[in-house]
Coordinates of C-alpha atoms in Angstrom, one line a residue:
X1 CA 47.0 -127.6 -109.5
X2 CA 43.4 -126.9 -109.2
X3 CA 43.1 -123.2 -108.0
X4 CA 39.6 -124.1 -106.6
X5 CA 41.0 -124.4 -102.5
X6 CA 42.2 -120.8 -103.1
X7 CA 39.1 -119.0 -105.2
X8 CA 36.5 -120.6 -102.9
X9 CA 34.5 -118.4 -100.4
X10 CA 31.4 -118.5 -98.6
X11 CA 28.3 -116.7 -100.0
X12 CA 28.7 -113.9 -97.8
X13 CA 32.2 -113.5 -97.9
X14 CA 31.9 -113.4 -101.6
X15 CA 29.3 -110.7 -101.4
X16 CA 31.5 -108.2 -99.0
X17 CA 34.9 -109.1 -101.2
X18 CA 32.9 -107.9 -104.3
X19 CA 31.5 -105.2 -102.7
X20 CA 34.8 -103.9 -101.4
X21 CA 36.4 -104.1 -104.5
X22 CA 33.7 -101.8 -106.2
X23 CA 33.6 -99.3 -103.2
X24 CA 37.3 -98.7 -103.4
X25 CA 37.3 -97.9 -107.6
X26 CA 34.0 -96.1 -106.4
X27 CA 36.6 -94.0 -103.8
X28 CA 39.2 -93.8 -106.3
X29 CA 36.7 -92.3 -108.9
X30 CA 35.8 -89.6 -106.4
X31 CA 39.4 -88.8 -105.5
X32 CA 40.0 -88.3 -109.1
X33 CA 36.9 -86.0 -109.1
X34 CA 38.3 -84.1 -106.1
X35 CA 41.9 -83.6 -107.6
X36 CA 40.2 -81.9 -110.7
X37 CA 38.5 -79.8 -108.4
X38 CA 41.1 -78.9 -106.1
X39 CA 43.3 -77.7 -109.2
X40 CA 41.1 -74.9 -109.4
X41 CA 42.1 -73.6 -106.0
X42 CA 45.3 -70.8 -106.4
X43 CA 46.2 -70.3 -102.9
X44 CA 45.8 -73.3 -100.4
X45 CA 45.9 -72.8 -96.9
X46 CA 47.0 -75.3 -94.2
X47 CA 43.5 -75.4 -93.0
X48 CA 42.0 -76.3 -96.4
X49 CA 45.0 -78.7 -97.0
X50 CA 43.5 -80.3 -93.4
X51 CA 40.1 -80.4 -94.8
X52 CA 41.0 -82.1 -97.7
X53 CA 43.1 -84.9 -96.0
X54 CA 40.3 -85.3 -93.3
X55 CA 37.3 -85.4 -96.2
X56 CA 39.4 -88.5 -97.9
X57 CA 39.9 -90.4 -94.7
X58 CA 36.6 -89.9 -93.8
X59 CA 35.3 -91.3 -97.2
X60 CA 38.2 -94.0 -96.5
X61 CA 36.4 -95.0 -93.6
X62 CA 33.3 -95.6 -95.0
X63 CA 35.0 -98.1 -97.0
X64 CA 35.6 -100.5 -93.9
X65 CA 32.0 -101.2 -93.2
X66 CA 32.0 -104.4 -95.7
X67 CA 35.0 -105.2 -94.0
X68 CA 33.6 -105.6 -90.7
X69 CA 30.9 -108.4 -91.9
X70 CA 33.8 -110.4 -93.1
X71 CA 33.5 -113.7 -91.1
X72 CA 36.9 -115.6 -90.8
X73 CA 37.5 -118.7 -92.3
X74 CA 40.0 -121.7 -91.8
X75 CA 42.5 -121.5 -94.7
X76 CA 45.8 -123.1 -94.9
X77 CA 49.2 -121.4 -95.1
X78 CA 49.1 -122.1 -98.9
X79 CA 46.1 -119.9 -99.0
X80 CA 47.5 -117.4 -97.5
X81 CA 50.6 -117.7 -99.7
X82 CA 48.7 -117.9 -102.8
X83 CA 46.8 -114.4 -102.2
X84 CA 49.8 -112.5 -100.7
X85 CA 51.6 -113.3 -104.0
X86 CA 48.7 -112.7 -106.2
X87 CA 48.2 -108.9 -104.4
X88 CA 52.0 -107.9 -104.0
X89 CA 51.7 -108.7 -108.0
X90 CA 49.0 -106.9 -108.7
X91 CA 50.6 -103.6 -106.9
X92 CA 53.7 -104.7 -108.9
X93 CA 52.2 -104.4 -112.1
X94 CA 50.0 -101.4 -111.6
X95 CA 53.2 -99.7 -111.4
X96 CA 54.7 -100.9 -114.3
X97 CA 52.5 -99.0 -116.3
X98 CA 53.9 -96.5 -118.4
X99 CA 53.3 -92.7 -116.1
X100 CA 51.7 -90.8 -118.8
X101 CA 51.7 -86.9 -118.2
X102 CA 48.0 -86.9 -119.0
X103 CA 46.9 -89.8 -117.1
X104 CA 48.9 -89.7 -114.3
X105 CA 46.8 -88.6 -111.7
X106 CA 44.3 -91.0 -112.9
X107 CA 46.9 -93.7 -112.2
X108 CA 47.6 -92.5 -108.9
X109 CA 44.3 -92.6 -107.2
X110 CA 43.8 -96.2 -108.8
X111 CA 47.1 -97.4 -107.6
X112 CA 45.9 -95.4 -103.8
X113 CA 42.7 -97.1 -104.0
X114 CA 44.3 -100.8 -104.6
X115 CA 46.7 -100.3 -101.8
X116 CA 44.0 -99.2 -99.4
X117 CA 41.9 -102.5 -100.9
X118 CA 45.3 -105.0 -100.3
X119 CA 45.6 -103.6 -96.8
X120 CA 41.8 -103.7 -95.7
X121 CA 42.1 -107.6 -96.7
X122 CA 45.3 -108.2 -95.1
X123 CA 44.1 -106.6 -91.8
X124 CA 41.2 -108.9 -92.2
X125 CA 43.3 -112.1 -92.1
X126 CA 45.7 -111.1 -89.5
X127 CA 42.7 -109.9 -86.8
X128 CA 41.2 -113.4 -86.9
X129 CA 43.8 -114.6 -84.6
X130 CA 43.1 -112.3 -82.0
X131 CA 41.3 -114.5 -79.6
X132 CA 41.1 -112.1 -76.8
X133 CA 41.3 -107.8 -76.6
X134 CA 44.1 -108.1 -74.0
X135 CA 46.5 -110.0 -76.8
X136 CA 46.6 -106.6 -78.9
X137 CA 48.7 -105.2 -75.8
X138 CA 52.0 -107.0 -76.7
X139 CA 51.2 -106.6 -80.3
X140 CA 51.0 -102.9 -80.0
X141 CA 54.2 -102.6 -78.1
X142 CA 56.1 -104.7 -80.7
X143 CA 54.7 -102.5 -83.6
X144 CA 55.7 -99.4 -81.7
X145 CA 59.4 -100.9 -81.0
X146 CA 59.7 -102.0 -84.4
X147 CA 58.6 -98.6 -86.1
X148 CA 60.4 -96.4 -83.9
X149 CA 63.6 -98.6 -84.3
X150 CA 63.5 -98.9 -88.2
X151 CA 62.6 -95.0 -88.1
X152 CA 65.9 -94.3 -85.8
X153 CA 68.2 -96.8 -87.3
X154 CA 66.4 -98.9 -90.1
X155 CA 65.5 -98.7 -93.5
X156 CA 62.6 -96.3 -92.9
X157 CA 65.1 -93.4 -92.2
X158 CA 66.6 -94.1 -95.8
X159 CA 63.5 -94.4 -96.8
X160 CA 61.7 -91.0 -95.7
X161 CA 64.8 -89.0 -97.4
X162 CA 64.3 -90.5 -100.8
X163 CA 60.9 -89.9 -100.6
X164 CA 61.5 -86.2 -99.6
X165 CA 64.5 -85.6 -102.0
X166 CA 62.6 -87.3 -104.9
X167 CA 59.1 -85.2 -104.7
X168 CA 61.1 -81.9 -103.9
X169 CA 63.0 -82.4 -107.5
X170 CA 61.3 -85.5 -109.4
X171 CA 64.1 -87.0 -111.4
X172 CA 63.6 -89.9 -113.0
X173 CA 61.9 -93.2 -111.9
X174 CA 60.6 -92.9 -108.3
X175 CA 62.1 -94.9 -105.8
X176 CA 61.1 -98.4 -104.9
X177 CA 59.2 -97.7 -101.9
X178 CA 57.1 -95.2 -103.3
X179 CA 54.9 -97.8 -104.7
X180 CA 53.4 -98.7 -101.3
X181 CA 52.6 -95.6 -99.9
X182 CA 49.0 -94.3 -100.6
X183 CA 49.1 -90.6 -102.1
X184 CA 46.2 -88.0 -101.3
X185 CA 44.9 -85.2 -102.7
X186 CA 46.1 -81.5 -101.7
X187 CA 44.4 -78.0 -103.1
X188 CA 46.2 -76.5 -105.8
X189 CA 48.5 -79.4 -106.6
X190 CA 49.1 -80.4 -109.9
X191 CA 49.7 -84.0 -108.5
X192 CA 49.0 -86.3 -105.6
X193 CA 51.3 -86.3 -102.6
X194 CA 52.1 -89.6 -100.5
X195 CA 50.5 -89.2 -97.0
X196 CA 50.9 -92.8 -95.4
X197 CA 52.2 -96.1 -96.4
X198 CA 50.2 -99.5 -96.7
X199 CA 51.7 -100.9 -93.3
X200 CA 49.8 -97.9 -91.8
X201 CA 46.2 -98.5 -93.2
X202 CA 46.7 -102.4 -92.3
X203 CA 46.6 -101.7 -88.7
X204 CA 43.9 -99.0 -89.3
X205 CA 41.5 -101.6 -90.1
X206 CA 43.2 -104.2 -88.0
X207 CA 42.1 -102.2 -85.1
X208 CA 38.5 -101.3 -86.9
X209 CA 37.6 -105.3 -87.1
X210 CA 39.5 -106.4 -83.8
X211 CA 37.2 -104.0 -82.3
X212 CA 33.9 -105.2 -83.7
X213 CA 34.9 -108.9 -83.1
X214 CA 35.3 -108.1 -79.2
X215 CA 32.5 -105.9 -79.1
X216 CA 33.9 -102.7 -78.4
X217 CA 32.2 -99.8 -79.8
X218 CA 35.1 -97.4 -81.8
X219 CA 32.9 -95.0 -83.9
X220 CA 33.5 -91.6 -82.8
X221 CA 30.1 -90.6 -84.1
X222 CA 27.5 -93.0 -83.7
X223 CA 26.6 -96.6 -83.5
X224 CA 28.5 -99.7 -83.8
X225 CA 30.1 -99.8 -87.4
X226 CA 28.9 -103.2 -87.4
X227 CA 25.3 -102.4 -86.9
X228 CA 25.9 -99.4 -89.8
X229 CA 27.1 -102.3 -92.4
X230 CA 24.2 -104.5 -91.8
X231 CA 22.0 -101.7 -92.1
X232 CA 23.9 -100.1 -95.2
X233 CA 24.3 -96.8 -93.8
X234 CA 27.2 -94.6 -95.0
X235 CA 28.9 -91.5 -94.0
X236 CA 28.1 -92.4 -90.3
X237 CA 31.3 -94.2 -89.5
X238 CA 34.5 -92.7 -87.7
X239 CA 36.6 -95.4 -86.3
X240 CA 39.4 -94.3 -84.0
X241 CA 41.9 -95.6 -85.5
X242 CA 41.4 -93.5 -88.6
X243 CA 41.3 -90.3 -86.5
X244 CA 44.3 -91.6 -84.6
X245 CA 45.7 -91.6 -88.5
X246 CA 44.7 -88.4 -89.1
X247 CA 46.5 -86.8 -85.8
X248 CA 49.5 -88.3 -86.9
X249 CA 49.2 -86.8 -90.3
X250 CA 48.3 -83.4 -88.9
X251 CA 51.5 -83.3 -86.4
X252 CA 53.6 -84.2 -89.0
X253 CA 52.1 -81.9 -91.7
X254 CA 52.5 -78.7 -88.5
X255 CA 56.2 -79.6 -87.4
X256 CA 57.3 -80.3 -91.1
X257 CA 59.2 -83.6 -89.3
X258 CA 58.4 -87.3 -90.7
X259 CA 56.4 -89.0 -87.3
X260 CA 55.8 -92.4 -87.7
X261 CA 52.0 -93.0 -87.4
X262 CA 52.0 -96.5 -86.3
X263 CA 53.1 -95.8 -82.6
X264 CA 50.6 -92.7 -82.5
X265 CA 47.6 -95.4 -83.8
X266 CA 48.7 -98.1 -81.2
X267 CA 48.9 -95.8 -78.4
X268 CA 45.4 -94.1 -79.1
X269 CA 44.0 -97.5 -79.5
X270 CA 45.2 -99.0 -76.1
X271 CA 43.6 -96.0 -74.2
X272 CA 40.7 -96.4 -75.9
X273 CA 40.4 -100.0 -75.2
X274 CA 41.4 -99.6 -71.6
X275 CA 39.1 -96.6 -70.9
X276 CA 36.2 -98.3 -72.7
X277 CA 36.8 -101.6 -70.2
X278 CA 37.1 -99.2 -67.1
X279 CA 33.3 -98.2 -68.5
X280 CA 32.3 -101.7 -68.7
X281 CA 33.4 -102.8 -65.5
X282 CA 32.3 -99.6 -63.6
X283 CA 28.6 -100.0 -65.2
X284 CA 28.5 -103.7 -64.2
X285 CA 29.2 -102.8 -60.5
X286 CA 26.6 -100.1 -60.8

């Protein structure tokens, strides 16, 4: 069977995908450099730790710019099945590499970069099915309900306990759920720590792309993300969804509790979209 239908992209999308791969690899290298510098810090304050996380998330937000320029293409189910299995296999194979003590941090940042890339491509595929902006309302509702149910009664509670037990006293191989957790650098730490999951970043990117396609400016510090992407300007993009994820991380760190990020992201985006919609209507009436 020929793989041509599965590996052919438009010229524009091909360029953006290559740019996404290169930028995520560069992000991983930068995070490794930050880890090397952070090891020199002996006493880390909560403010410094929060600053480290904010810096890494802000850098990750710049990775979204090429994704905003991806154009939807009509694809078959076989296409999504092929690439879904390929990306899942790449994550699994990377986790099979022996974690040698000398290069464990480098492997961890490469894994995180790959997870962010897979999440971005997945979100881009999902966002193409949102034809009207109001369709995110049932999506947010179902997403919030499912996440809270899993947190209270489902597998998330068990996974959380497994991760907590392992990182407090690491013995043996990490739990399977560790494979899809994105790890970031904390000052004074010899290893990277899991901060959020791949599903959280999928929804972060999903909301950013939906906002772009429906003409909503979700950038908290400037112009539309699409405008910045076309002009090649980085360092000026902070989408609301990334800020909401940071807020969920800070809340979890401050309370010492595992707090699902998806409901907070969904609520924040609904309020943002509603505020922008009401503002637009007011301007039209004026």
